[in-house]
mmCIF file of C-alpha atoms in Angstrom:
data_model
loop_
_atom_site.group_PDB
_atom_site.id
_atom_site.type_symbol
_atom_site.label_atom_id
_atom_site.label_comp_id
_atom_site.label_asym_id
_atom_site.label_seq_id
_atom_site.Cartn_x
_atom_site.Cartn_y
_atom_site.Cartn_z
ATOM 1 C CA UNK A 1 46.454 -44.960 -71.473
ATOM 2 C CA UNK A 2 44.384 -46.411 -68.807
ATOM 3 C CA UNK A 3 45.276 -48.034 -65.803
ATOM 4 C CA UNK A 4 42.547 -50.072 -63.624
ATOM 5 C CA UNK A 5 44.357 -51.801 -59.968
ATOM 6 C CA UNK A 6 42.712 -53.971 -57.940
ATOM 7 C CA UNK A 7 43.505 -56.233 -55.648
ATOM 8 C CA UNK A 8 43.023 -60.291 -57.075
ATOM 9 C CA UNK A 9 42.126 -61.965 -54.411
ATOM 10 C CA UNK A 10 40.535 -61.150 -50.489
ATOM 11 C CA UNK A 11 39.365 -63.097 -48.102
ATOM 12 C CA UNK A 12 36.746 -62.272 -45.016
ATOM 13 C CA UNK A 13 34.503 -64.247 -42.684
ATOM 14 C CA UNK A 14 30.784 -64.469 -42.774
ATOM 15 C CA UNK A 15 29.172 -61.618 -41.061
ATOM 16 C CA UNK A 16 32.195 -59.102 -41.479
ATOM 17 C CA UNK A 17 32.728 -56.124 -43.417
ATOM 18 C CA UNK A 18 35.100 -56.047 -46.277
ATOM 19 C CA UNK A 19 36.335 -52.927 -48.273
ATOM 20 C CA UNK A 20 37.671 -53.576 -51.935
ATOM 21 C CA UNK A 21 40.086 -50.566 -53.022
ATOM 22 C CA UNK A 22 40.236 -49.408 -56.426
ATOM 23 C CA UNK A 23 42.696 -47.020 -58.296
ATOM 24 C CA UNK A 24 42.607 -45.696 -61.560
ATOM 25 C CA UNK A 25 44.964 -43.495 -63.817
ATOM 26 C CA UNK A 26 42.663 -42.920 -67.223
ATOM 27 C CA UNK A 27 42.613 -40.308 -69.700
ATOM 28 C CA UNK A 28 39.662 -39.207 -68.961
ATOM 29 C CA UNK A 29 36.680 -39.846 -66.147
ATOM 30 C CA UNK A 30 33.089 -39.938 -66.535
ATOM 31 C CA UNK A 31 31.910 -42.286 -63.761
ATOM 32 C CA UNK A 32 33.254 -45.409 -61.866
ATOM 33 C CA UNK A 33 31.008 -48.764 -61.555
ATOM 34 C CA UNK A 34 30.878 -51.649 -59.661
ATOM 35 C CA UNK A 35 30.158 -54.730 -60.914
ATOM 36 C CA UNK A 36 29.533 -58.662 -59.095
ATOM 37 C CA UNK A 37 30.653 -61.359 -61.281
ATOM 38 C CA UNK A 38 30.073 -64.912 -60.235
ATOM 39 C CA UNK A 39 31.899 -67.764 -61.744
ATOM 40 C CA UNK A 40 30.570 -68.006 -65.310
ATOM 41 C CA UNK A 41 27.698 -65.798 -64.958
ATOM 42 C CA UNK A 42 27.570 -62.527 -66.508
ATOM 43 C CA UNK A 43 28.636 -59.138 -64.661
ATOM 44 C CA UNK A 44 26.035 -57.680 -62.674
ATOM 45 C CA UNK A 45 25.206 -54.248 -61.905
ATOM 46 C CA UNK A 46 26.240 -53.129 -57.992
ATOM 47 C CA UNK A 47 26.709 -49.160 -57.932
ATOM 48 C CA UNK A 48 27.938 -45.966 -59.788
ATOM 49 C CA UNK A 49 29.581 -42.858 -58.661
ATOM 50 C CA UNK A 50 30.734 -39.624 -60.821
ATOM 51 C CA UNK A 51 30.919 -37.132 -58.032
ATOM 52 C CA UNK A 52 33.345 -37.728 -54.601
ATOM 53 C CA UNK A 53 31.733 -39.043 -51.688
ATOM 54 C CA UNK A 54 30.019 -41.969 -50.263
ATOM 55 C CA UNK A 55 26.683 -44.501 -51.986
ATOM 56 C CA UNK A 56 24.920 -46.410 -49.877
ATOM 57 C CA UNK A 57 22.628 -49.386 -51.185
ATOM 58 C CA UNK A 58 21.873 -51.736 -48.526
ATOM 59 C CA UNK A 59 25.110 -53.883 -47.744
ATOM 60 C CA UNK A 60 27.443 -52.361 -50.380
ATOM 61 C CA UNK A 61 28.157 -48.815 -50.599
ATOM 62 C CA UNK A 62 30.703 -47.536 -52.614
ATOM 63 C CA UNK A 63 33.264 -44.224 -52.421
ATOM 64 C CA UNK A 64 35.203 -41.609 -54.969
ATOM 65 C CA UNK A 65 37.949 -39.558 -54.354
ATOM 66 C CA UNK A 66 38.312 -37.841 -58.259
ATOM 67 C CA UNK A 67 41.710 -36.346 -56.797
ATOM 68 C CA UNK A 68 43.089 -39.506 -55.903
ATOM 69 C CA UNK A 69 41.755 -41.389 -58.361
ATOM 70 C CA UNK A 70 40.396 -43.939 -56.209
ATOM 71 C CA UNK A 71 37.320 -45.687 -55.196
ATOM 72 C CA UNK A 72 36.118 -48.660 -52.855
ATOM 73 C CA UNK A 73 33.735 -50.659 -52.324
ATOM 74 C CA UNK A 74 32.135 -51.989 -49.105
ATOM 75 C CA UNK A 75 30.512 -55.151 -48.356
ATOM 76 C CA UNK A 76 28.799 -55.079 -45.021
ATOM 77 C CA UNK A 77 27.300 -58.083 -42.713
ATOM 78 C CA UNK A 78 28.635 -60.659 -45.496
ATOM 79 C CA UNK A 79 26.857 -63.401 -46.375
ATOM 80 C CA UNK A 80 28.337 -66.763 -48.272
ATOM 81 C CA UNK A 81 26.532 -65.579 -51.779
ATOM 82 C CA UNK A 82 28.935 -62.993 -51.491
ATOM 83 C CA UNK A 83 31.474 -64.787 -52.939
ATOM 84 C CA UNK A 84 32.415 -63.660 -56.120
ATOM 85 C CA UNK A 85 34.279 -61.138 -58.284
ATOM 86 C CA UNK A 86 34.335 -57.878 -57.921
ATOM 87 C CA UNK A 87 35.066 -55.245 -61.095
ATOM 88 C CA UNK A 88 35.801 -52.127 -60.966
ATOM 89 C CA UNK A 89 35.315 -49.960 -64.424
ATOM 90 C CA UNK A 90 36.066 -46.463 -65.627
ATOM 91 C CA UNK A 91 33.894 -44.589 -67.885
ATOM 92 C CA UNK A 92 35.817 -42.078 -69.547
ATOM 93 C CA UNK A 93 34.986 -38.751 -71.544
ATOM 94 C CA UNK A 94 31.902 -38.723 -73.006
ATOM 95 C CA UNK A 95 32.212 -38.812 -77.030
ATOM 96 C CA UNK A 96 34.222 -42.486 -76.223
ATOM 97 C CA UNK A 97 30.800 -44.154 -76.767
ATOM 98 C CA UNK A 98 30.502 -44.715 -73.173
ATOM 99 C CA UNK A 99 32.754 -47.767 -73.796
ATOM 100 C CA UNK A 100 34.179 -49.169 -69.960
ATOM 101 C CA UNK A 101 37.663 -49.919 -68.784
ATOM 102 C CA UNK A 102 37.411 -52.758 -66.411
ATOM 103 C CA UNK A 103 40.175 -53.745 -63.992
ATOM 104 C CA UNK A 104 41.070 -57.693 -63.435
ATOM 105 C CA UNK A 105 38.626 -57.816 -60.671
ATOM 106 C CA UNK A 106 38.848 -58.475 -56.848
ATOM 107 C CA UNK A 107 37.512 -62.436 -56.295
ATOM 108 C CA UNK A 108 36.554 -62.493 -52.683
ATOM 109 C CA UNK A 109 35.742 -65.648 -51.027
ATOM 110 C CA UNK A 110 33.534 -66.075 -48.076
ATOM 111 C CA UNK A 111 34.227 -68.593 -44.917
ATOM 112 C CA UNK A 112 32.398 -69.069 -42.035
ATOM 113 C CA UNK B 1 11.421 -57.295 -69.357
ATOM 114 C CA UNK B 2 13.615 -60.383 -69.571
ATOM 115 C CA UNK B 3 17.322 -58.376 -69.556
ATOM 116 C CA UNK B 4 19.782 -58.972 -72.357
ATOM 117 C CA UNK B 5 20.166 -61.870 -74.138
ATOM 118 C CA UNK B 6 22.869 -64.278 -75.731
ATOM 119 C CA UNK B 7 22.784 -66.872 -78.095
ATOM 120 C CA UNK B 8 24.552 -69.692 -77.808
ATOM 121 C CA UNK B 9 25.581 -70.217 -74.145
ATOM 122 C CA UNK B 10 28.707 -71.683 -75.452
ATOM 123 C CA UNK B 11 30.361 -72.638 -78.813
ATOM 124 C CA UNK B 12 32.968 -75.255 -79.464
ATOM 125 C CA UNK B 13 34.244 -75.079 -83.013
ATOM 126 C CA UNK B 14 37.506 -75.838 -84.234
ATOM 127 C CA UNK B 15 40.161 -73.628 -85.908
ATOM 128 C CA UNK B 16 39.343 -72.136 -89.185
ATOM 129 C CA UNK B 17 35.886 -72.523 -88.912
ATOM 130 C CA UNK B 18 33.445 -68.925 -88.637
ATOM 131 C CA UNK B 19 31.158 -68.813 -86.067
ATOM 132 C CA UNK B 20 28.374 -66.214 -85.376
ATOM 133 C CA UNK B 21 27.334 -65.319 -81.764
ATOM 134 C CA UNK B 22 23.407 -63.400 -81.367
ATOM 135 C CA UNK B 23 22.826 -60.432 -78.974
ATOM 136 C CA UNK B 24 19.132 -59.181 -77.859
ATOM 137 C CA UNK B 25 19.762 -55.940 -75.408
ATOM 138 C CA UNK B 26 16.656 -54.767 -73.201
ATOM 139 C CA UNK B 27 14.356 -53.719 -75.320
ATOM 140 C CA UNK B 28 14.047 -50.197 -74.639
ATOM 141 C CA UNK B 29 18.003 -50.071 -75.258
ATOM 142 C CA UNK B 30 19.712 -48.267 -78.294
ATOM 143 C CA UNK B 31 23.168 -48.607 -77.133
ATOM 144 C CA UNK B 32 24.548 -51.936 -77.644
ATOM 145 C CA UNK B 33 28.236 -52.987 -76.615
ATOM 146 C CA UNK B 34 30.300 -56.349 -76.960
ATOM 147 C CA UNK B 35 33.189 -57.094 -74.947
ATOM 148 C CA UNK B 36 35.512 -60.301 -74.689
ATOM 149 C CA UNK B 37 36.432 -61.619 -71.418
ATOM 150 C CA UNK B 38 39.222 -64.228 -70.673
ATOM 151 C CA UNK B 39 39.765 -66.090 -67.666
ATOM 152 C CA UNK B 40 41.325 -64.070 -64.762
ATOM 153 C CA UNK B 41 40.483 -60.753 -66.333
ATOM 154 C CA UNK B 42 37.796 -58.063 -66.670
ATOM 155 C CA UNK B 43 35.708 -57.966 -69.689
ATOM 156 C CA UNK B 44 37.811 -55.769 -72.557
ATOM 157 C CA UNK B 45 35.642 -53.757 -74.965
ATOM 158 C CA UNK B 46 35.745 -54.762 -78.470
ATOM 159 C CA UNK B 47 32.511 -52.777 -79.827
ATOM 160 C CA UNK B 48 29.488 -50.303 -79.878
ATOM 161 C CA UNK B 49 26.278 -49.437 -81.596
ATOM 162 C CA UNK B 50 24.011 -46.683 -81.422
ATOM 163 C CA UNK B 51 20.828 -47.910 -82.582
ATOM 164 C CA UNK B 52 21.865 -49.466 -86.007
ATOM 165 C CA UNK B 53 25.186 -47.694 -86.537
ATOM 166 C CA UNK B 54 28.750 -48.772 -85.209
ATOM 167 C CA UNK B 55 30.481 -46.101 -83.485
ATOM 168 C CA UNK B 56 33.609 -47.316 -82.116
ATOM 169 C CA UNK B 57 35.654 -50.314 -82.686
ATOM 170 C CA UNK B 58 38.536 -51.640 -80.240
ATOM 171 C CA UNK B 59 42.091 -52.391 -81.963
ATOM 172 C CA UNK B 60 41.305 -55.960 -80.363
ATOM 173 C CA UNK B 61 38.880 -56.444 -83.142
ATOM 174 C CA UNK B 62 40.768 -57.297 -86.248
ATOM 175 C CA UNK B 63 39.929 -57.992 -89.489
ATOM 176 C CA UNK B 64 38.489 -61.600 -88.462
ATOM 177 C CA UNK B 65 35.616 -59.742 -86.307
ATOM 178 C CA UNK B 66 33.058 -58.290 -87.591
ATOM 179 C CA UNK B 67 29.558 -56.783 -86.061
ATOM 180 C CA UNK B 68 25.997 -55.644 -87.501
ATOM 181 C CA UNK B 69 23.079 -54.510 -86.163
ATOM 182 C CA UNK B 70 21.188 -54.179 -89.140
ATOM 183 C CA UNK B 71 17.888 -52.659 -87.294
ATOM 184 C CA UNK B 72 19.148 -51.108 -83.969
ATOM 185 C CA UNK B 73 17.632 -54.115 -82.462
ATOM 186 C CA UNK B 74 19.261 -57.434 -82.132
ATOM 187 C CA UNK B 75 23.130 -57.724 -82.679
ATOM 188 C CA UNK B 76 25.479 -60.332 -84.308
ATOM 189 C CA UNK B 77 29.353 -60.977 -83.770
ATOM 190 C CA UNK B 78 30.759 -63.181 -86.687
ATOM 191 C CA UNK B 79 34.354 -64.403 -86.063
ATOM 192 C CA UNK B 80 35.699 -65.893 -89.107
ATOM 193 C CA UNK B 81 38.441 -68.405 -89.547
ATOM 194 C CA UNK B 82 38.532 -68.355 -85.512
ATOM 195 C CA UNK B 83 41.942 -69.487 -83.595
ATOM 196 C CA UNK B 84 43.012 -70.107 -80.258
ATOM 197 C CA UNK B 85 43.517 -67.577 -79.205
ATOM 198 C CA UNK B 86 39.604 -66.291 -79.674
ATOM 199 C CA UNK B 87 38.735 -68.649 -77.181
ATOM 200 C CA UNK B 88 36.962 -66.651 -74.481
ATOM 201 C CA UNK B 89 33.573 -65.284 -72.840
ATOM 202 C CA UNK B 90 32.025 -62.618 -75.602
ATOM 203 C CA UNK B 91 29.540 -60.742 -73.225
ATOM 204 C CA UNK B 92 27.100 -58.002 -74.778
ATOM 205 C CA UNK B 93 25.579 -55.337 -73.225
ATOM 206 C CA UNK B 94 22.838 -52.682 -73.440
ATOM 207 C CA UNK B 95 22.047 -49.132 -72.327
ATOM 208 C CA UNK B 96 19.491 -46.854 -72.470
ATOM 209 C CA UNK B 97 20.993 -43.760 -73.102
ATOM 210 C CA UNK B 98 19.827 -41.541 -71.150
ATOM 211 C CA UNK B 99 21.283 -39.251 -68.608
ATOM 212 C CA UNK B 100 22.774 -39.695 -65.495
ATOM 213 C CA UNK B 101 24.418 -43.159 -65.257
ATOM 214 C CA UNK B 102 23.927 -44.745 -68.732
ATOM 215 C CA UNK B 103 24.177 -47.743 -67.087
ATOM 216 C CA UNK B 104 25.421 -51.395 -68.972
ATOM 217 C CA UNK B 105 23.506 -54.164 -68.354
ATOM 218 C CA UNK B 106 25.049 -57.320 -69.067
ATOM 219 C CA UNK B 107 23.717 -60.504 -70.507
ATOM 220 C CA UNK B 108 24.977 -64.378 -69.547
ATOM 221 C CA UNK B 109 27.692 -64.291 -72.227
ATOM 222 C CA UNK B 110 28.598 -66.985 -74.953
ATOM 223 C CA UNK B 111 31.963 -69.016 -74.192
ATOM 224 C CA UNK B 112 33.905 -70.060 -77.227
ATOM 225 C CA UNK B 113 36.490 -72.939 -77.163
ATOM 226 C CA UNK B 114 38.380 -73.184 -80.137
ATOM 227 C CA UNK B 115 40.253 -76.717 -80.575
#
């Protein structure tokens, strides 16, 4: 079966850094994605990873550990639009229509 | 390029009635994906098309659910005789298929309340 944890809820101050830890026990693994989700808005798109180490885009880079089964995702210098949700979702073997396994989802919330 | 889109926004209907939700993925897109997301949760996957044919169905879609797309484009959902418990955000997605990432992009989602 598959098994997505997150945290559900964080909280961090403007200007901070916050890291958002992700396990996963699947059947299979073919990437891990990050998505932002604001209150009813769609997901959107924030990074991918397949192979172990460290993705950098701007603010948010996100990390793999394959052996562990774990990833996380960092928010740097935080800003209040950061508020949101954040997913985290397995891809598994290929041939599984490169359906996702999302977790509940992280919902961080921003103070000054 | 506008992204994916959804038609309607949101859907109130009561119980029993069918109701039929419209997908346009990125144009350049043949992978197609629907997924149903309740309040409190990630988005589950319910669906998938490559171009026109459907590849994979969820257990979560029974008999009730059904989707087409009948030219690899556009997509419908059709929920008949919809309860309750189908009340929920039914998000579709698109991909281009090709290598590396494959990565879903999501569109704004229709919300369903069933009364």
């Amino acid at each position: 079966g598959q098994n997505i944890d997150q945290p559900t809820e964080m909280t961090a101050t403007e200007g901070a850094i916050v890291q958002i830890n992700c396990t996963y026990q699947t059947s299979g693994f073919n990437g891990l994605f990050w998505y932002q989700q604001h209150a009813g808005e769609a997901p959107t798109f924030l990074s991918y990873n397949v192979l172990d180490g460290l993705e950098e885009k701007g603010r948010f880079s996100s990390f793999l550990s394959r052996s562990k089964g774990y990833s996380y995702l960092l928010l740097k210098e935080l800003q209040m639009k950061d508020s949101a949700s954040y997913l985290c979702a397995v891809r598994d073997i290929p041939g599984t229509a490169s359906k996702l396994t999302f977790g509940t989802g992280t919902r961080l919330q921003v103070t000054l | 390029d506008t992204g994916v889109s959804q038609n309607p926004r949101h859907k109130i209907t009561k119980r029993g009635q069918n109701v039929t939700f419209r997908c346009d993925p990125i144009s350049e897109h043949n992978r197609l994906y629907w997924y149903r997301q309740t309040l409190g949760q990630g988005p589950e996957f319910l669906t998938y098309f490559q171009n026109e044919a459907q590849l994979e169905k969820s257990r979560l879609l029974s008999d009730r659910f059904s989707a087409e797309r009948p030219k690899g484009s556009f997509s419908t959902l059709e929920i008949q005789r919809t309860e309750q418990g189908d009340s929920a955000m039914y998000l579709c997605a698109s991909s281009p298929r090709s290598g590396g990432a494959d990565t879903q992009y999501f569109g704004p989602g229709t919300r369903l309340t069933v009364l």
